[in-house]
Short mmCIF file of C-alpha atoms and ligand atoms in Angstrom, two decimals:
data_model
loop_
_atom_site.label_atom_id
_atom_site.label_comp_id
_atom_site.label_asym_id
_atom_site.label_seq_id
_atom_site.Cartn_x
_atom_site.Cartn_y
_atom_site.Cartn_z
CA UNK A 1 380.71 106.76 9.17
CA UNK A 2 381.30 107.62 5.45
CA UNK A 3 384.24 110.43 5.05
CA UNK A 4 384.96 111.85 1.84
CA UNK A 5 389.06 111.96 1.35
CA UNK A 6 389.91 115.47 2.68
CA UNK A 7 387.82 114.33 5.88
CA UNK A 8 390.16 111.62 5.97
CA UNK A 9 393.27 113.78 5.71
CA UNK A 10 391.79 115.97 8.39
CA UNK A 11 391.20 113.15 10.73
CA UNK A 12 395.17 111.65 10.17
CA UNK A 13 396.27 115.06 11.03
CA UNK A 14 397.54 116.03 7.74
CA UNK A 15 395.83 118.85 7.58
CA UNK A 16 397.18 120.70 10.95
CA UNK A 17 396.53 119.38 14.88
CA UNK A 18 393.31 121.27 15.05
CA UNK A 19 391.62 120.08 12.63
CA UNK A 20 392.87 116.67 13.21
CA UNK A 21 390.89 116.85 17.03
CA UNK A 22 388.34 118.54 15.54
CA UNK A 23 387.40 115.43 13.03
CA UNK A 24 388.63 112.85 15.80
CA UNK A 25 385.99 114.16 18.69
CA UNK A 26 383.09 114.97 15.69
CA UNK A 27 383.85 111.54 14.19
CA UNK A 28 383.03 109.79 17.92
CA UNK A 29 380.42 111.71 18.42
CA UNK A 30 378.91 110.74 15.05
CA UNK A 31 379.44 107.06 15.61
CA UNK A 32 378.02 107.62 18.85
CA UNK A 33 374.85 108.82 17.55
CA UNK A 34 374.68 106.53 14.36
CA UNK A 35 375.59 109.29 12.07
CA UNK A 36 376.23 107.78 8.78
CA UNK A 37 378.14 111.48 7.82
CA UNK A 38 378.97 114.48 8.51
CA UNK A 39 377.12 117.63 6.90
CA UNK A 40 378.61 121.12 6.09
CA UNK A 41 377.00 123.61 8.59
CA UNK A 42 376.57 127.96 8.10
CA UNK A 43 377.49 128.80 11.17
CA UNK A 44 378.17 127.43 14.76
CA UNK A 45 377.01 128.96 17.92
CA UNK A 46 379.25 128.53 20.85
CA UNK A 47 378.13 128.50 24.89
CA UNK A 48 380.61 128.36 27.81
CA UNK A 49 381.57 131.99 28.10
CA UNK A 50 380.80 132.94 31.28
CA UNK A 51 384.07 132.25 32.84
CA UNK A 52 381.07 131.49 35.92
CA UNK A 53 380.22 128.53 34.41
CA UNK A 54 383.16 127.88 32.17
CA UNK A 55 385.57 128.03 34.63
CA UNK A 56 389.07 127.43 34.29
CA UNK A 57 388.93 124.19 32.69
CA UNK A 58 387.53 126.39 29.67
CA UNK A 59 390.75 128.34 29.23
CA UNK A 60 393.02 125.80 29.55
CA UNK A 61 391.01 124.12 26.12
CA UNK A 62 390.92 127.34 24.54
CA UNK A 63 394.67 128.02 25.15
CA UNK A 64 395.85 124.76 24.06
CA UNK A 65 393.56 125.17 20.64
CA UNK A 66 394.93 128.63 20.28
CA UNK A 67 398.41 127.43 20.47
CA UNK A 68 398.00 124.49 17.74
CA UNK A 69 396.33 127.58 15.37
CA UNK A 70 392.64 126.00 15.52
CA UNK A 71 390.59 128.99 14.08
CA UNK A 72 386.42 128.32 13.46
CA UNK A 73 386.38 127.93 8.98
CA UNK A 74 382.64 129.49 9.34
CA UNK A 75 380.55 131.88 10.93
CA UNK A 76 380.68 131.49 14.95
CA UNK A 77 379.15 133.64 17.37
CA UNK A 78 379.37 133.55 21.07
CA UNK A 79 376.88 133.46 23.73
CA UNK A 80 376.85 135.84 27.00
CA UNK A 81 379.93 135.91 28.99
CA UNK A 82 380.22 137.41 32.87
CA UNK A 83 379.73 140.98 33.08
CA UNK A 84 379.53 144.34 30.33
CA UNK A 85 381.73 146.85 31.28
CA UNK A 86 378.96 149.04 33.59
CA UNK A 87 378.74 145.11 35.55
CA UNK A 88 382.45 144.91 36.04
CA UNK A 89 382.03 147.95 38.26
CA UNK A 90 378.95 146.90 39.94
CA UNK A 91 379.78 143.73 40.89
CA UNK A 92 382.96 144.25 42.33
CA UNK A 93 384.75 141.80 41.07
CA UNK A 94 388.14 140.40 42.57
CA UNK A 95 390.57 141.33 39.98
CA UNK A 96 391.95 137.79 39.20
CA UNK A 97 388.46 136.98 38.31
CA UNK A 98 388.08 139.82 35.80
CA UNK A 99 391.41 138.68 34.03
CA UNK A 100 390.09 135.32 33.72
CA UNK A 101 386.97 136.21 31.73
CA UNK A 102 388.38 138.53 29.56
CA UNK A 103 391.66 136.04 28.89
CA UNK A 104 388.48 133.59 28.34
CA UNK A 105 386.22 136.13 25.85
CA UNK A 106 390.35 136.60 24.13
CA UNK A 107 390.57 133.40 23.41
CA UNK A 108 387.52 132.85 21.75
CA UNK A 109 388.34 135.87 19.57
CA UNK A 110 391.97 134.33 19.00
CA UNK A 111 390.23 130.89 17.34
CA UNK A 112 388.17 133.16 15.30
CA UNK A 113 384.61 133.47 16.94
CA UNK A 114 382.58 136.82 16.44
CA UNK A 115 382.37 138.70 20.00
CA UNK A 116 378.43 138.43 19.98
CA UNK A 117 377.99 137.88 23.48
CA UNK A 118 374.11 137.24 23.10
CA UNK A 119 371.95 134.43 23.21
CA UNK A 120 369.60 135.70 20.28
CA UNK A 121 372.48 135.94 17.33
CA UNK A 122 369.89 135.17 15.02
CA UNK A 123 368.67 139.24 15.28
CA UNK A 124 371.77 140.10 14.08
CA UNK A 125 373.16 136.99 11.84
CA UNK A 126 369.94 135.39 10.92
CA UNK A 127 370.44 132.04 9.27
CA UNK A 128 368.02 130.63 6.58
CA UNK A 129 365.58 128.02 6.29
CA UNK A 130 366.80 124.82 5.62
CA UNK A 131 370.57 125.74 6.48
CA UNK A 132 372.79 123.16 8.86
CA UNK A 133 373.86 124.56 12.01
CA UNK A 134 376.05 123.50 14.91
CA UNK A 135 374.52 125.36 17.92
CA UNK A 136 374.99 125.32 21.84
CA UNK A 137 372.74 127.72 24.01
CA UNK A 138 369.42 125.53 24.31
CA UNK A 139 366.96 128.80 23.59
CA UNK A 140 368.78 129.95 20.42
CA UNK A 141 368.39 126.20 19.36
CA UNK A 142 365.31 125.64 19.51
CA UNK A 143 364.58 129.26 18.25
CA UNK A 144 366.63 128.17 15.23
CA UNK A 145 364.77 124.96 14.50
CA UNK A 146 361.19 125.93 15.12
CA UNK A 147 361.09 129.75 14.25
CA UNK A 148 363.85 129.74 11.91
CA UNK A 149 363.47 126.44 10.32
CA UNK A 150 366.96 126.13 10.24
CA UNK A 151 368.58 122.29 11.09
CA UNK A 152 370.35 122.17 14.28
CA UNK A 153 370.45 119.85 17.24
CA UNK A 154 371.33 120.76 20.88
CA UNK A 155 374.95 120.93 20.59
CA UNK A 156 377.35 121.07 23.78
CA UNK A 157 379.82 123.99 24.54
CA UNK A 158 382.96 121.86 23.08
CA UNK A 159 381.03 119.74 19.96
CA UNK A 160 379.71 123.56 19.24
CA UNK A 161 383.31 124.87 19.08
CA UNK A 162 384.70 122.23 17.08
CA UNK A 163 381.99 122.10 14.52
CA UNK A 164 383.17 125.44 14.05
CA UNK A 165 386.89 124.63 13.40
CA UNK A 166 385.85 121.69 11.15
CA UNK A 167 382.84 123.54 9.09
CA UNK A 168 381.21 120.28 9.89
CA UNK A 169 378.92 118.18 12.06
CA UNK A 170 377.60 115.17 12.14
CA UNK A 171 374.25 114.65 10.00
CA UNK A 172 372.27 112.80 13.00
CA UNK A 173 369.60 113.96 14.96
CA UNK A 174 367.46 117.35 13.62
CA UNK A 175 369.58 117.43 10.87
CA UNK A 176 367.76 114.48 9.57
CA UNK A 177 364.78 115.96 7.56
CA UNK A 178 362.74 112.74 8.92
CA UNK A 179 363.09 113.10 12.56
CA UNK A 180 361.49 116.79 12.54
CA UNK A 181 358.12 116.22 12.99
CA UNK A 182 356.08 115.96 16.15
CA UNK A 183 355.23 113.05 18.19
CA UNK A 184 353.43 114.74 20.90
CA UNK A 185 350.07 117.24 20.84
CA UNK A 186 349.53 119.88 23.55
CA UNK A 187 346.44 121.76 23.72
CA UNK A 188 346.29 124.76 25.77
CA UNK A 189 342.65 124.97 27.31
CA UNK A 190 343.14 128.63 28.07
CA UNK A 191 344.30 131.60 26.68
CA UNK A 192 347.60 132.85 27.65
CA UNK A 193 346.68 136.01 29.31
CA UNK A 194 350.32 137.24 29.08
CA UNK A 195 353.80 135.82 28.26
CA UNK A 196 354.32 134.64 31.46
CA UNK A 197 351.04 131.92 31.31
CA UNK A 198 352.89 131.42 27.95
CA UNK A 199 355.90 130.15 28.96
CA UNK A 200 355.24 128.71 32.00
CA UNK A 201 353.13 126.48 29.79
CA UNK A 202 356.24 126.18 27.78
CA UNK A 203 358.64 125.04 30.59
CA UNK A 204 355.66 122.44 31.54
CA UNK A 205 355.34 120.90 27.74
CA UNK A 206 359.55 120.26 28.24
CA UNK A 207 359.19 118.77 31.57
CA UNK A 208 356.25 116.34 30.06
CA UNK A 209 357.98 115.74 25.87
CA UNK A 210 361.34 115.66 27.55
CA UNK A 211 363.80 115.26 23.88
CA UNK A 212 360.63 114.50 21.91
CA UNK A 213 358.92 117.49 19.49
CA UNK A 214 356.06 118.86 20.75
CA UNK A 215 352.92 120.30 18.12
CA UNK A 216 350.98 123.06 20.10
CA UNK A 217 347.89 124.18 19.98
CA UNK A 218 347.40 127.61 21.32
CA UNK A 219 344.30 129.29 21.19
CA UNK A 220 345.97 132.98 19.82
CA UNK A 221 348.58 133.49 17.72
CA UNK A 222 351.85 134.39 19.07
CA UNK A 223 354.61 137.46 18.13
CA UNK A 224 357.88 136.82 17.76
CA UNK A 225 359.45 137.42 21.22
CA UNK A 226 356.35 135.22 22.89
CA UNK A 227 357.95 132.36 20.83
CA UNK A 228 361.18 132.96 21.62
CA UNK A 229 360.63 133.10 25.57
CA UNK A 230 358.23 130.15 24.76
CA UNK A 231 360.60 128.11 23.14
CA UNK A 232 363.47 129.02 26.30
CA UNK A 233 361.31 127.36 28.70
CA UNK A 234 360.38 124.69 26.89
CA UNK A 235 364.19 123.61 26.83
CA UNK A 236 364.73 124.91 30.45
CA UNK A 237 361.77 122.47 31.40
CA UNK A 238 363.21 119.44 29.26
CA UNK A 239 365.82 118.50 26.33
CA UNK A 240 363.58 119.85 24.19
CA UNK A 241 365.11 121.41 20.83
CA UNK A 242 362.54 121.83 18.39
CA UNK A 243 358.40 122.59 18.82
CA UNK A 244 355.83 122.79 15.51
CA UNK A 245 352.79 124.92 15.49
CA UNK A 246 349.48 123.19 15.07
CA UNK A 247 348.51 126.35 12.54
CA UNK A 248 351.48 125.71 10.50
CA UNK A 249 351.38 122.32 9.68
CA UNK A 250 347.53 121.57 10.15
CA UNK A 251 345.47 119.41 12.22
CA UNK A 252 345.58 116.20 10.13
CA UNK A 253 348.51 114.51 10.78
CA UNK A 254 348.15 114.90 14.29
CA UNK A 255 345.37 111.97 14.90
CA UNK A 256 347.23 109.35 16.09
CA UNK A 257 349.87 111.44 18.51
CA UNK A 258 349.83 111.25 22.49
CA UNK A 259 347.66 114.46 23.45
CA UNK A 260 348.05 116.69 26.33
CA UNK A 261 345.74 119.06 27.61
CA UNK A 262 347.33 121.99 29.73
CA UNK A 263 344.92 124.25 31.90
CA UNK A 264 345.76 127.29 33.38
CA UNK A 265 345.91 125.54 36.69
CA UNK A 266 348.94 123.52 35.78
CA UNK A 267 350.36 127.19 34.77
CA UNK A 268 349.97 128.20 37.47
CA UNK A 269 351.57 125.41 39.74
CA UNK A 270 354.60 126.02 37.68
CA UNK A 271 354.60 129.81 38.29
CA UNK A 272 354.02 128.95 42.07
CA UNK A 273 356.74 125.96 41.61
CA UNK A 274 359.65 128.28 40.64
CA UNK A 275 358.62 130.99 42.32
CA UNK A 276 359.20 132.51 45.95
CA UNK A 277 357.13 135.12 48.15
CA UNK A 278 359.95 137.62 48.87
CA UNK A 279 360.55 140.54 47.88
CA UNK A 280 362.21 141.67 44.89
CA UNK A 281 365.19 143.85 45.54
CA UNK A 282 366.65 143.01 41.65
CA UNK A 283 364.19 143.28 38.89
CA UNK A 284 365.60 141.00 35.26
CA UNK A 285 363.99 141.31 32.16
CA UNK A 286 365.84 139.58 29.40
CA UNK A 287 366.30 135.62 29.54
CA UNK A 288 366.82 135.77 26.44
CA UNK A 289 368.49 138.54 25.72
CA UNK A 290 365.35 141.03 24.19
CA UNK A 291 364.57 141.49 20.99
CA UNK A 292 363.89 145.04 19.18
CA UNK A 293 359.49 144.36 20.20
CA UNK A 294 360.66 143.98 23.68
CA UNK A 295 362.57 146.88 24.03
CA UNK A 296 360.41 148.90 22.61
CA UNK A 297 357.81 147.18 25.19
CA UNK A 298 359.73 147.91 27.98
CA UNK A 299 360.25 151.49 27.07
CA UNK A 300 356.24 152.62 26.48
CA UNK A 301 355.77 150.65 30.00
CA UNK A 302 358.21 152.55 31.47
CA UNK A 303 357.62 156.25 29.66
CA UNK A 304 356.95 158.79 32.55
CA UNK A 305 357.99 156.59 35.36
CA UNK A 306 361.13 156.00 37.78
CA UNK A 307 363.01 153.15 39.28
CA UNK A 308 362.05 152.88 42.81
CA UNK A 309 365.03 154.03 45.14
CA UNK A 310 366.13 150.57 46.79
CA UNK A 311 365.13 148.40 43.67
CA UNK A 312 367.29 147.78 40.74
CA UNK A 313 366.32 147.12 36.97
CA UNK A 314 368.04 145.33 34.61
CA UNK A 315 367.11 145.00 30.59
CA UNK A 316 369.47 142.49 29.04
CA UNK A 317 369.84 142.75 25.30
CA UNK A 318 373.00 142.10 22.59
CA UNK A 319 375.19 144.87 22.02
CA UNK A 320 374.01 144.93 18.47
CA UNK A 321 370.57 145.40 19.24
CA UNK A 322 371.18 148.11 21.91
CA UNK A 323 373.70 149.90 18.99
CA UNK A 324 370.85 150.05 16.76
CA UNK A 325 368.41 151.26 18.84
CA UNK A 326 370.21 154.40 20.99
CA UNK A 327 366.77 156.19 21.24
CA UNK A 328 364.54 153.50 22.71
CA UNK A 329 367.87 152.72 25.56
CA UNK A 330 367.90 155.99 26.45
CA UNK A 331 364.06 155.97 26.88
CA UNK A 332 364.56 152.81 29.00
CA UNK A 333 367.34 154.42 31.13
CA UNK A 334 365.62 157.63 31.37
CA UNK A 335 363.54 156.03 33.97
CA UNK A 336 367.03 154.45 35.82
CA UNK A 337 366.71 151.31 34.72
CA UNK A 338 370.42 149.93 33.01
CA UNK A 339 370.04 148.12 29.31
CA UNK A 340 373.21 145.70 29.97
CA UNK A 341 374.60 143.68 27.29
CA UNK A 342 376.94 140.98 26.86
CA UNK A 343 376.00 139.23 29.77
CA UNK A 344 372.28 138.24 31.85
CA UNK A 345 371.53 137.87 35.20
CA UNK A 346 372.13 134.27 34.93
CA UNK A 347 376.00 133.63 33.87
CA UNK A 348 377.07 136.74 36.34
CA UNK A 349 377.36 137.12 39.99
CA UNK A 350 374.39 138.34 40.72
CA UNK A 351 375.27 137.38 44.28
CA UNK A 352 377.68 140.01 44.61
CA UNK A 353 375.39 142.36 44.32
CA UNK A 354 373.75 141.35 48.21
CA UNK A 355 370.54 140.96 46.88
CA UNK A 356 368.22 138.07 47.83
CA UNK A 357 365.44 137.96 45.62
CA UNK A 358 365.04 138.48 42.38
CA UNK A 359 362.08 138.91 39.61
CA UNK A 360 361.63 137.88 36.40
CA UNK A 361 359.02 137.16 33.35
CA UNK A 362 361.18 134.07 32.76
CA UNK A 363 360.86 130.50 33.57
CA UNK A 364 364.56 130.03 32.45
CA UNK A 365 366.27 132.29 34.33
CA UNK A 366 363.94 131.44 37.59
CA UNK A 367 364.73 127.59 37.18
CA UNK A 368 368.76 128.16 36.63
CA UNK A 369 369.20 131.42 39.21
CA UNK A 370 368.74 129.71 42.58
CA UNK A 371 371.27 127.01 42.04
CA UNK A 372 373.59 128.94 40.14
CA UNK A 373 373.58 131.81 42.08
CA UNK A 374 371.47 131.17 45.49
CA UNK A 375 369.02 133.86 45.22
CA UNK A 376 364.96 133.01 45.42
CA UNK A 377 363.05 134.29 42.19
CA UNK A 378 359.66 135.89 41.73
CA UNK A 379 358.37 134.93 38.72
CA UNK A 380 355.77 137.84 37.27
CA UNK A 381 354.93 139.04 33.86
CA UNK A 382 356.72 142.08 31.85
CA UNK A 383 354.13 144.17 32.78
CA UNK A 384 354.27 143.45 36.55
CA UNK A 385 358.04 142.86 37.12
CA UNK A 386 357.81 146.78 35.61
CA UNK A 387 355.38 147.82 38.09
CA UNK A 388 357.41 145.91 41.41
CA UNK A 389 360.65 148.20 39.92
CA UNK A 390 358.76 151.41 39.26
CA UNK A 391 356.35 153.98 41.41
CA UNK A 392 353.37 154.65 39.54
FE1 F3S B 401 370.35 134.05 27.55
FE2 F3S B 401 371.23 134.18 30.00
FE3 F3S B 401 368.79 133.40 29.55
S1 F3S B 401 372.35 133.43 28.27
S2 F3S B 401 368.82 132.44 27.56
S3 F3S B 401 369.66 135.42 29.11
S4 F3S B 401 370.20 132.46 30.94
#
């Protein structure tokens, strides 16, 4: 791989001990993946909070980076961690474990990272077309690439973090202008009736184009949040990092791709595929975290109506989005519902909580909840994941 000189430097360790295993590990990864350089990136987005998932292997990285003086050169946010501070309560958690994610969330903060704790930074820091990324967190990837238009590929927790110490990563992958268009076609034969048909049809087109890009064709257009959920199953179902729009880049260069057709039977296998008959005792809306159209959603569904006693629901959103919009939380909490932040339903312990089953409008957090935190999952749309929480 080409290096200009001060790459060089970095990677003989004359420029510090961080940077030098910052270059060494982005250098192996390059070779790995045929880069022929690496390429300045905006910002990097870093996954691995949740000392859940993290664990302690986490902290012991972040410590020994800390204690070298690695700190990120650009923009880096950070994904959802464990529990906000209402969760910490209601969870119960052993104290030890408490310490450990917020020595983890510290750290991050100590090598320089923004505390975002979301999986949708891009409401708040919203890169721009055409700008090189270095992103973990699969949904705010593939977000990035095909919403955005930004250049990112699906970067892991560590390659994330050190991309942000070296302001670099390697130019392989979606950051190659060439390998960004579409080699598959998926025609939806129905339309969506809600989000739900949506992005169950998403998870399915990532199961089928596993790391390829897929070009939909949907028969409606779609609002922001619909893409975003759409786009989080899509690389739930598969490796999926990037999708096109048929409407956006037009039907003629599609004639020689692999077509799909997807009915709303095969939606509806999915649904019944992730999902569970139980009943809901936990209701989760935000996987990923909602945006300002969702709230805003959520809070005209729920106007006039009241959290069933027995039945718990929670709105996940970023801290930054529920700051700048106090009057549509309190509408939302009005009816008991909580609007939680730096964490989801997915990277806490849900378990704690004694509940069994829980629902949700996403395929995401339906495929990841029962291994991660052995509960069974209804999946159901907004609109009736609102209704199981509320009386009429
Ligand atoms: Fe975000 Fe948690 Fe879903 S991190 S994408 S809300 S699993």
């Amino acid at each position: 791989m080409y290096l200009t000189r001060e790459e060089e430097r970095a990677l003989d360790g004359e420029l510090g001990p961080a940077l030098e295993l910052a270059m060494k590990v982005l250098v192996k990864l390059g070779d790995l993946f045929g880069a022929e350089k690496l390429v300045p990136i905006s910002s990097a987005h870093v996954s691995g909070i949740s000392y859940k998932t993290a664990g302690d292997v986490a902290i012991e990285f972040l410590r020994d980076l800390a204690q070298v003086g690695a700190r990120a050169s650009v923009l880096a946010t950070t994904n959802p961690c464990g529990f906000d501070e209402r969760l910490k309560g209601l969870l119960d958690l052993p104290a030890e474990v408490i310490e450990a994610q917020e020595e983890l969330v510290g750290l991050y903060s100590k090598l320089g990272l923004r505390r975002t704790l979301t999986c949708v930074p891009y409401y708040q820091l919203r890169p721009k077309p055409g700008q090189h990324l270095a992103w973990a967190e699969s949904s705010a990837v593939i977000y990035a690439n095909s919403v955005i238009g930004a250049y990112t590929n699906r970067e892991g927790a560590p390659s994330a973090l050190l991309a942000a110490i070296a302001g670099k990563t390697p130019d392989h992958g979606l950051h190659r202008p060439e390998n960004r268009g579409p080699s598959m076609v998926f025609k939806l034969d129905f339309k969506p009736r809600d989000e739900l048909e949506l992005w169950a049809s998403g998870f399915l087109i990532g199961q089928v184009a596993k790391d390829r890009i897929p070009c939909l064709l949907v028969p409606r257009g779609l609002s922001d949040w619909e893409l975003k959920g759409l786009g989080a199953a899509m690389a739930s179902g598969g490796m999926t990092a990037m999708f096109t729009l048929a409407s956006e880049i037009g039907h003629e260069g599609l004639g020689g791709l692999e077509k799909v057709s997807i009915g709303r039977e095969d939606v509806r296998d999915v649904v019944d595929k992730l999902s569970s008959q139980g009943e809901p005792e936990l209701i989760f809306i935000g996987c990923p975290h909602c945006s300002t159209e969702e709230l805003e959603l959520i809070a005209t569904l729920l106007r006039g109506r009241r959290v069933r006693p027995g039945k718990q629901l929670w709105i996940c959103t970023s801290r930054y989005l529920r700051a700048s919009h106090p009057g549509l939380t309190s509408a939302i909490e009005a009816s008991g519902a909580l609007v939680l932040v730096d964490t989801c339903v997915v990277v806490s312990w849900v378990e704690r909580l004694g509940v069994d089953v829980v629902a949700t409008n996403s395929p995401k957090a339906a495929y990841y909840l029962p291994g991660l935190s052995g509960v069974e999952v209804q999946l159901a749309s907004l609109r009736e994941c609102i209704n199981m929480a509320c009386a009429s």
